[in-house]
Amino acid sequence: MPRGGGVTDLWDRLDEAIGQLSDITDIRAAAIVRRDGLVIAHNLPDGVDPKLVAAMTAAIVGTSEMATLQLAQGPFARAVIEAQDGKMISMGAGEEALLVALVYKDANLGLVLMGMDRVARRVDEILRPGVRSTTGTETW
């Protein structure tokens, strides 16, 4: 049965966007967060605090955006934090949201970044009122 464009549909579409990232085998987990550090949606594993991930992502992206502007490096694209056991990749997803993915150490970054860019555009479409998908439909 078709549903209207209500709040439930919004959450379903955001969960679907997170699911699209989960389909990329090199991504362990992901979250969509607000730029002020609040959680929108996530599929983070047990033991990982989504509120902490959201706050850290907002701080990392906010500081990185400020640094790229102050250092005349052009617009911020993404932050990649490499650690012993994997990577954390954060990027903007429109004016309201950020996207963060926890990625395996030996991940194919090209594939991961392509998927994240696609999902970031989709999140922006979902959250901006009056914006429809570039394909003309509301689904993937």
Coordinates of N, CA and C in Angstrom, one line a residue:
M1 N 0.8 -1.2 0.0 CA 0.0 0.0 0.0 C 0.9 1.2 0.0
P2 N 0.7 2.2 -0.9 CA 1.5 3.4 -1.0 C 1.3 4.2 0.3
R3 N 2.4 4.9 0.7 CA 2.2 5.7 1.9 C 2.5 7.2 1.4
G4 N 2.0 8.1 2.2 CA 2.2 9.5 2.0 C 3.6 9.9 2.3
G5 N 3.9 11.2 2.2 CA 5.3 11.7 2.5 C 5.4 12.1 3.9
G6 N 4.9 11.4 4.9 CA 4.9 11.8 6.3 C 6.2 11.5 7.0
V7 N 6.2 11.7 8.3 CA 7.5 11.5 9.1 C 8.0 10.1 9.0
T8 N 7.0 9.1 9.1 CA 7.4 7.7 9.0 C 8.1 7.4 7.7
D9 N 7.6 7.9 6.6 CA 8.3 7.7 5.3 C 9.7 8.3 5.3
L10 N 9.8 9.5 5.9 CA 11.1 10.1 6.0 C 12.1 9.2 6.7
W11 N 11.8 8.7 7.9 CA 12.7 7.8 8.6 C 12.9 6.5 7.8
D12 N 11.9 6.0 7.1 CA 12.1 4.8 6.3 C 13.1 5.1 5.2
R13 N 13.1 6.2 4.6 CA 14.0 6.6 3.5 C 15.4 6.8 4.0
L14 N 15.5 7.4 5.2 CA 16.9 7.5 5.8 C 17.4 6.1 6.2
D15 N 16.6 5.3 6.8 CA 17.1 3.9 7.1 C 17.5 3.2 5.8
E16 N 16.7 3.4 4.7 CA 17.1 2.8 3.4 C 18.5 3.3 3.0
A17 N 18.7 4.6 3.2 CA 20.0 5.2 2.8 C 21.1 4.5 3.6
I18 N 20.9 4.3 4.9 CA 21.9 3.6 5.7 C 22.1 2.2 5.2
G19 N 21.0 1.6 4.8 CA 21.1 0.2 4.2 C 21.9 0.1 3.0
Q20 N 21.8 1.2 2.1 CA 22.6 1.2 0.9 C 24.1 1.2 1.2
L21 N 24.5 1.9 2.3 CA 25.9 1.8 2.7 C 26.3 0.4 3.2
S22 N 25.4 -0.2 4.0 CA 25.6 -1.5 4.5 C 25.8 -2.5 3.4
D23 N 25.3 -2.3 2.2 CA 25.4 -3.2 1.1 C 26.9 -3.1 0.5
I24 N 27.6 -2.1 0.8 CA 29.0 -2.0 0.4 C 29.8 -2.9 1.4
T25 N 30.4 -4.0 0.9 CA 31.0 -4.9 1.9 C 32.2 -4.3 2.7
D26 N 32.8 -3.3 2.2 CA 34.0 -2.7 3.0 C 33.5 -1.8 4.1
I27 N 32.2 -1.5 4.2 CA 31.7 -0.6 5.3 C 31.2 -1.5 6.4
R28 N 31.8 -1.3 7.6 CA 31.3 -2.1 8.8 C 30.0 -1.5 9.3
A29 N 29.9 -0.2 9.4 CA 28.8 0.5 10.0 C 28.7 1.9 9.5
A30 N 27.6 2.6 9.7 CA 27.5 4.0 9.2 C 26.4 4.7 10.1
A31 N 26.5 6.0 10.0 CA 25.5 6.9 10.6 C 25.3 8.1 9.8
I32 N 24.0 8.6 9.9 CA 23.7 10.0 9.4 C 23.4 10.8 10.7
V33 N 24.1 11.9 10.8 CA 24.0 12.8 11.9 C 23.8 14.2 11.5
R34 N 23.2 15.0 12.4 CA 23.0 16.4 12.1 C 24.4 17.1 12.4
R35 N 24.5 18.3 11.7 CA 25.7 19.1 11.8 C 25.9 19.6 13.3
D36 N 24.9 19.6 14.1 CA 25.0 20.0 15.5 C 25.4 18.8 16.4
G37 N 25.6 17.7 15.8 CA 26.0 16.5 16.6 C 25.0 15.6 17.1
L38 N 23.7 15.7 16.6 CA 22.7 14.8 17.1 C 22.5 13.6 16.0
V39 N 22.1 12.5 16.5 CA 21.9 11.3 15.7 C 20.6 11.4 14.9
I40 N 20.7 11.1 13.6 CA 19.5 11.0 12.8 C 19.2 9.5 12.6
A41 N 20.1 8.7 12.1 CA 19.9 7.3 11.8 C 21.3 6.6 11.9
H42 N 21.3 5.3 12.2 CA 22.6 4.6 12.3 C 22.4 3.1 12.2
N43 N 23.4 2.4 11.9 CA 23.5 0.9 12.1 C 24.8 0.6 12.8
L44 N 25.1 1.3 13.8 CA 26.4 1.1 14.5 C 26.2 -0.1 15.4
P45 N 27.3 -0.9 15.6 CA 27.2 -2.1 16.4 C 27.0 -1.8 17.9
D46 N 26.5 -2.8 18.6 CA 26.4 -2.7 20.0 C 27.8 -2.4 20.6
G47 N 27.8 -1.5 21.6 CA 29.0 -1.1 22.2 C 29.6 0.2 21.7
V48 N 29.0 0.6 20.5 CA 29.5 1.9 20.0 C 28.3 2.9 20.2
D49 N 28.6 3.9 21.0 CA 27.6 4.9 21.4 C 27.3 5.9 20.2
P50 N 26.1 5.8 19.6 CA 25.8 6.6 18.5 C 25.9 8.1 18.8
K51 N 25.5 8.5 20.0 CA 25.6 9.9 20.4 C 27.0 10.4 20.4
L52 N 28.0 9.6 20.8 CA 29.4 9.9 20.8 C 29.9 10.0 19.4
V53 N 29.5 9.1 18.5 CA 29.9 9.1 17.1 C 29.4 10.4 16.5
A54 N 28.1 10.7 16.7 CA 27.5 11.9 16.1 C 28.3 13.2 16.6
A55 N 28.6 13.3 17.9 CA 29.3 14.5 18.4 C 30.7 14.6 17.8
M56 N 31.4 13.4 17.7 CA 32.7 13.5 17.2 C 32.7 13.8 15.7
T57 N 31.8 13.2 15.0 CA 31.7 13.5 13.5 C 31.4 15.0 13.3
A58 N 30.5 15.6 14.0 CA 30.2 17.0 13.9 C 31.5 17.8 14.2
A59 N 32.2 17.5 15.2 CA 33.4 18.2 15.6 C 34.5 18.1 14.5
I60 N 34.7 16.9 14.0 CA 35.7 16.6 13.0 C 35.4 17.4 11.7
V61 N 34.2 17.2 11.2 CA 33.8 17.9 10.0 C 33.8 19.4 10.1
G62 N 33.2 19.9 11.2 CA 33.2 21.4 11.5 C 34.6 22.0 11.5
T63 N 35.5 21.3 12.2 CA 36.9 21.8 12.3 C 37.6 21.7 10.9
S64 N 37.4 20.6 10.2 CA 38.0 20.4 8.9 C 37.5 21.4 7.9
E65 N 36.2 21.7 7.9 CA 35.6 22.7 7.0 C 36.3 24.1 7.3
M66 N 36.4 24.4 8.6 CA 37.0 25.7 9.0 C 38.5 25.7 8.5
A67 N 39.2 24.6 8.7 CA 40.6 24.6 8.3 C 40.8 24.7 6.8
T68 N 40.0 24.1 6.0 CA 40.2 24.2 4.6 C 39.9 25.6 4.1
L69 N 38.9 26.2 4.7 CA 38.6 27.6 4.3 C 39.8 28.6 4.7
Q70 N 40.2 28.4 6.0 CA 41.3 29.3 6.5 C 42.6 29.1 5.8
L71 N 42.8 27.9 5.3 CA 44.1 27.6 4.6 C 44.0 27.8 3.1
A72 N 42.9 28.3 2.6 CA 42.6 28.5 1.2 C 42.8 27.2 0.4
Q73 N 42.2 26.1 0.9 CA 42.4 24.9 0.2 C 41.1 24.5 -0.6
G74 N 40.2 25.4 -0.7 CA 38.9 25.1 -1.4 C 37.9 24.4 -0.4
P75 N 36.8 24.1 -1.0 CA 35.7 23.5 -0.1 C 36.2 22.1 0.5
F76 N 35.7 21.9 1.7 CA 36.0 20.6 2.3 C 35.3 19.5 1.6
A77 N 35.9 18.3 1.4 CA 35.3 17.2 0.7 C 35.0 16.1 1.7
R78 N 36.0 15.6 2.5 CA 35.8 14.6 3.4 C 37.0 14.5 4.4
A79 N 36.8 13.9 5.5 CA 37.9 13.6 6.5 C 38.0 12.1 6.6
V80 N 39.3 11.6 6.5 CA 39.6 10.2 6.6 C 40.5 10.0 7.8
I81 N 40.1 9.3 8.8 CA 40.9 9.1 9.9 C 41.3 7.6 9.9
E82 N 42.6 7.4 9.8 CA 43.1 6.0 9.7 C 43.6 5.6 11.1
A83 N 43.3 4.4 11.5 CA 43.7 3.8 12.7 C 44.2 2.4 12.4
Q84 N 44.7 1.7 13.4 CA 45.3 0.4 13.3 C 44.3 -0.6 12.7
D85 N 43.1 -0.6 13.1 CA 42.1 -1.6 12.7 C 41.1 -1.1 11.7
G86 N 41.2 0.1 11.2 CA 40.2 0.6 10.2 C 40.3 2.1 10.0
K87 N 39.3 2.6 9.3 CA 39.2 4.0 9.0 C 37.8 4.5 9.4
M88 N 37.8 5.8 9.6 CA 36.5 6.5 9.9 C 36.4 7.6 8.8
I89 N 35.4 7.6 7.9 CA 35.3 8.6 6.9 C 34.1 9.4 7.1
S90 N 34.2 10.7 7.1 CA 33.1 11.6 7.4 C 33.0 12.6 6.3
M91 N 31.8 13.0 5.9 CA 31.6 14.0 4.8 C 30.2 14.6 5.0
G92 N 30.1 15.8 4.4 CA 28.8 16.5 4.4 C 27.8 15.7 3.6
A93 N 26.5 15.8 4.0 CA 25.4 15.3 3.2 C 24.3 16.4 3.1
G94 N 24.7 17.5 2.5 CA 23.8 18.6 2.4 C 24.0 19.6 3.5
E95 N 23.1 20.6 3.6 CA 23.3 21.6 4.6 C 23.0 21.2 6.0
E96 N 22.1 20.1 6.1 CA 21.7 19.7 7.5 C 22.4 18.5 8.1
A97 N 23.0 17.7 7.3 CA 23.5 16.4 7.8 C 24.9 16.1 7.4
L98 N 25.4 15.1 8.1 CA 26.8 14.5 7.8 C 26.6 13.0 7.7
L99 N 27.5 12.4 7.0 CA 27.6 11.0 6.9 C 28.9 10.5 7.4
V100 N 28.9 9.4 8.2 CA 30.1 8.8 8.7 C 30.0 7.3 8.5
A101 N 31.2 6.8 8.1 CA 31.2 5.3 7.9 C 32.5 4.8 8.6
L102 N 32.3 3.6 9.2 CA 33.4 2.9 9.8 C 33.8 1.8 8.8
V103 N 35.1 1.9 8.3 CA 35.5 1.1 7.2 C 36.6 0.1 7.6
Y104 N 36.6 -1.1 7.0 CA 37.7 -2.0 7.3 C 39.0 -1.5 6.8
K105 N 40.1 -2.0 7.5 CA 41.4 -1.5 7.3 C 41.9 -1.6 5.8
D106 N 41.5 -2.7 5.2 CA 42.0 -3.0 3.8 C 40.9 -2.7 2.8
A107 N 40.0 -1.8 3.1 CA 38.8 -1.5 2.2 C 39.3 -0.8 0.9
N108 N 38.5 -1.1 -0.1 CA 38.6 -0.4 -1.4 C 38.0 1.0 -1.3
L109 N 38.9 2.0 -1.0 CA 38.4 3.3 -0.7 C 37.7 4.0 -1.9
G110 N 38.1 3.6 -3.1 CA 37.4 4.2 -4.3 C 35.9 3.8 -4.3
L111 N 35.7 2.5 -4.0 CA 34.3 2.0 -4.0 C 33.5 2.6 -2.8
V112 N 34.2 2.6 -1.7 CA 33.5 3.2 -0.5 C 33.2 4.7 -0.7
L113 N 34.1 5.5 -1.2 CA 33.8 6.9 -1.5 C 32.7 7.1 -2.5
M114 N 32.7 6.3 -3.5 CA 31.6 6.4 -4.5 C 30.3 6.1 -3.9
G115 N 30.2 5.1 -3.1 CA 29.0 4.8 -2.4 C 28.6 5.9 -1.4
M116 N 29.5 6.4 -0.7 CA 29.2 7.4 0.3 C 28.8 8.7 -0.4
D117 N 29.4 9.1 -1.5 CA 29.0 10.3 -2.2 C 27.5 10.1 -2.7
R118 N 27.2 8.9 -3.2 CA 25.8 8.7 -3.7 C 24.8 8.8 -2.6
V119 N 25.1 8.2 -1.4 CA 24.2 8.2 -0.3 C 24.1 9.6 0.3
A120 N 25.2 10.3 0.3 CA 25.2 11.7 0.8 C 24.3 12.6 0.0
R121 N 24.3 12.4 -1.3 CA 23.3 13.1 -2.2 C 21.9 12.7 -1.9
R122 N 21.7 11.4 -1.7 CA 20.4 10.9 -1.4 C 19.8 11.5 0.0
V123 N 20.7 11.5 1.0 CA 20.3 12.1 2.3 C 19.9 13.5 2.1
D124 N 20.7 14.3 1.3 CA 20.4 15.7 1.1 C 19.0 15.8 0.4
E125 N 18.7 15.0 -0.6 CA 17.4 15.0 -1.2 C 16.3 14.7 -0.2
I126 N 16.5 13.7 0.6 CA 15.5 13.4 1.6 C 15.2 14.5 2.6
L127 N 16.2 15.1 3.1 CA 16.1 16.1 4.2 C 15.7 17.5 3.7
R128 N 16.0 17.8 2.4 CA 15.6 19.2 1.9 C 14.2 19.2 1.4
P129 N 13.4 20.0 2.0 CA 12.0 20.1 1.6 C 11.9 20.6 0.1
G130 N 11.0 20.0 -0.6 CA 10.7 20.4 -2.0 C 11.8 19.9 -3.0
V131 N 12.7 19.1 -2.6 CA 13.7 18.5 -3.5 C 13.3 17.1 -3.8
R132 N 13.2 16.8 -5.1 CA 13.0 15.4 -5.5 C 14.2 14.8 -6.0
S133 N 14.2 13.5 -6.0 CA 15.3 12.7 -6.6 C 15.6 13.1 -8.0
T134 N 16.9 13.1 -8.4 CA 17.3 13.4 -9.7 C 16.7 12.4 -10.7
T135 N 16.3 11.2 -10.2 CA 15.8 10.2 -11.1 C 14.3 10.4 -11.3
G136 N 13.7 11.4 -10.5 CA 12.3 11.7 -10.6 C 11.4 10.7 -9.8
T137 N 12.0 9.9 -9.0 CA 11.3 9.0 -8.1 C 11.8 9.1 -6.7
E138 N 11.0 8.6 -5.8 CA 11.4 8.7 -4.4 C 12.2 7.5 -3.9
T139 N 12.4 6.5 -4.8 CA 13.1 5.3 -4.3 C 14.4 5.2 -5.1
W140 N 15.2 4.2 -4.7 CA 16.5 4.0 -5.4 C 16.4 3.3 -6.6

